[in-house]
Every structure is written in C-alpha cells, then in structure tokens.
C-alpha cells in the first residue's frame, strides 16, 4: 500500500512540475506578444509647454536659473517626443504592410511631420521668449 502512495505522490509531483512549466511558458509567450505590440500601440504624449518665463526686468537670479532649468527640461521632453514620433511613424508605416499604396504611406508621414513641426515650433517660440527675458535680466 505504501508503494502505491509513493507512486501517487511522485505522479502528482511530476504533474505539478509540468503545470508550472506550462504556466511559465504561457506567461512568457503572453509577455513577448505584448512587447511586440507596444510600438504599434505607442501613443506619443505631446510635451506640456511650461508657463511663460519670468520677466527678466523683475526676476531674481534664482527665478532665472529655475526658468533656465525648465527650458532645458522642455527641450529634453520635446526631443523625447520627437524620438517617439519617429518610432510611431515606423510602426504605422509598417502596419500598412508591404503592399500599401504609396499615397497611404505618404499620408501617414505627412500627419507625423505636422506633429513633429508643431513641437519644434512650440519649442522654438518658448526658447525665444526665454532668451528675450534672459537678455533683459542681464541688461539690468
């Protein structure tokens, strides 16, 4: 009787190990499939434009240093957004497939270029505004 009990325990132990291997394999496959889908699902978040820089004629040095840090961070955020747009564009074009019409590919690229140019324009306007106030600060 003890022999059957030992066999049963060994069988159940093997069954448990097989279940765990299956669960691990299934979870790994699910994670891999999700990671492959991420670029297609990626949604690039447009960077939030900071509030206007302080008046250079009235600002303290600490306020101008803080504004400079904000400007630099905004620059980093915009560059990150542009990088995301590049990846998103590649994913969108790839999702169209190899048989996609050139017009469809160009339409995607045009839309992405509009987003790209808008971000660059916003960054340039903000940097110009900061530099104007910085010159006013240095002139006082």
C-alpha positions as a printed Julia matrix, in Angstrom:
140×3 Matrix{Float64}:
  0.0    0.0     0.0
  2.88   2.38    0.78
  4.26   1.76   -2.69
  1.08   2.98   -4.37
  1.03   6.04   -2.15
  4.64   6.85   -3.11
  3.85   6.42   -6.79
  0.83   8.64   -6.45
  2.93  11.35   -4.75
  5.59  11.08   -7.46
  2.92  11.33  -10.17
  1.32  14.37   -8.55
  4.72  15.99   -8.1
  5.54  15.5   -11.81
  2.12  16.8   -12.77
  2.7   19.89  -10.64
  6.1   20.49  -12.25
  4.58  20.14  -15.71
  1.81  22.58  -14.78
  4.37  25.11  -13.56
  6.41  24.73  -16.76
  3.26  25.26  -18.82
  2.26  28.32  -16.79
  5.74  29.82  -17.09
  5.85  29.16  -20.84
  2.37  30.61  -21.32
  3.21  33.75  -19.32
  6.45  34.24  -21.23
  4.64  33.9   -24.55
  2.0   36.39  -23.44
  4.63  38.91  -22.37
  6.53  38.54  -25.64
  3.39  39.05  -27.71
  2.53  42.18  -25.73
  6.02  43.59  -26.06
  5.85  43.17  -29.83
  2.56  45.06  -29.92
  3.8   48.0   -27.87
  5.3   50.02  -30.74
  2.04  49.85  -32.67
  0.07  50.84  -29.59
  2.53  53.51  -28.5
  0.93  56.88  -28.15
  3.41  59.72  -28.02
  2.42  62.3   -25.45
  2.86  65.86  -26.64
  5.1   67.63  -24.12
  3.36  70.18  -21.94
  4.58  73.69  -22.67
  5.85  75.38  -19.49
  4.33  78.59  -18.24
  5.85  81.79  -19.58
  9.34  82.61  -18.33
  9.58  85.32  -15.66
 10.08  88.93  -16.63
 13.81  89.44  -16.95
 13.49  93.05  -15.79
 11.96  91.98  -12.47
 13.19  88.4   -11.89
 15.76  87.34   -9.32
 18.75  85.27  -10.27
 17.13  82.21   -8.65
 14.0   82.68  -10.75
 16.03  82.94  -13.94
 18.09  79.85  -13.04
 14.86  77.95  -12.36
 13.43  79.17  -15.69
 16.59  78.01  -17.46
 16.23  74.54  -15.92
 12.6   74.42  -17.02
 13.61  75.46  -20.54
 16.26  72.76  -20.71
 13.81  70.14  -19.43
 11.26  71.23  -22.03
 13.94  70.78  -24.7
 14.63  67.24  -23.43
 10.89  66.48  -23.35
 10.41  67.68  -26.93
 13.39  65.63  -28.15
 11.97  62.57  -26.42
  8.6   63.23  -28.06
 10.25  63.54  -31.48
 12.05  60.25  -30.95
  8.75  58.63  -30.02
  7.18  60.1   -33.17
  9.92  58.55  -35.28
  9.24  55.14  -33.76
  5.5   55.63  -34.08
  5.86  56.6   -37.74
  7.88  53.47  -38.48
  5.26  51.35  -36.71
  2.36  52.98  -38.54
  4.03  52.6   -41.92
  4.95  49.01  -41.12
  1.38  48.29  -40.04
  0.19  49.35  -43.51
  2.04  46.35  -44.9
  4.36  45.82  -47.82
  1.52  46.17  -50.33
  0.48  49.61  -49.04
 -0.16  52.28  -51.61
  2.49  54.99  -51.67
 -0.25  57.58  -51.1
 -1.25  55.89  -47.84
  2.36  55.79  -46.65
  2.82  59.45  -47.58
 -0.39  60.39  -45.76
  0.91  58.8   -42.55
  4.28  60.52  -42.94
  2.63  63.9   -43.61
  0.49  63.63  -40.48
  3.54  62.7   -38.39
  5.54  65.56  -39.92
  2.83  68.02  -38.87
  3.14  66.79  -35.28
  6.94  67.0   -35.5
  6.93  70.53  -36.88
  4.38  71.75  -34.33
  6.55  70.51  -31.47
  9.65  72.17  -32.94
  7.76  75.44  -33.47
  6.46  75.44  -29.89
  9.92  74.74  -28.53
 11.48  77.49  -30.64
  8.86  80.04  -29.55
  9.38  79.17  -25.9
 13.18  79.29  -26.21
 12.95  82.67  -27.96
 10.73  84.01  -25.16
 13.13  82.74  -22.52
 16.15  84.2   -24.31
 14.41  87.56  -24.6
 13.83  87.61  -20.84
 17.36  86.39  -20.18
 18.78  89.3   -22.18
 16.55  91.69  -20.22
 17.79  90.14  -16.98
 21.43  90.5   -17.98
 20.88  94.12  -19.07
 19.67  95.31  -15.65
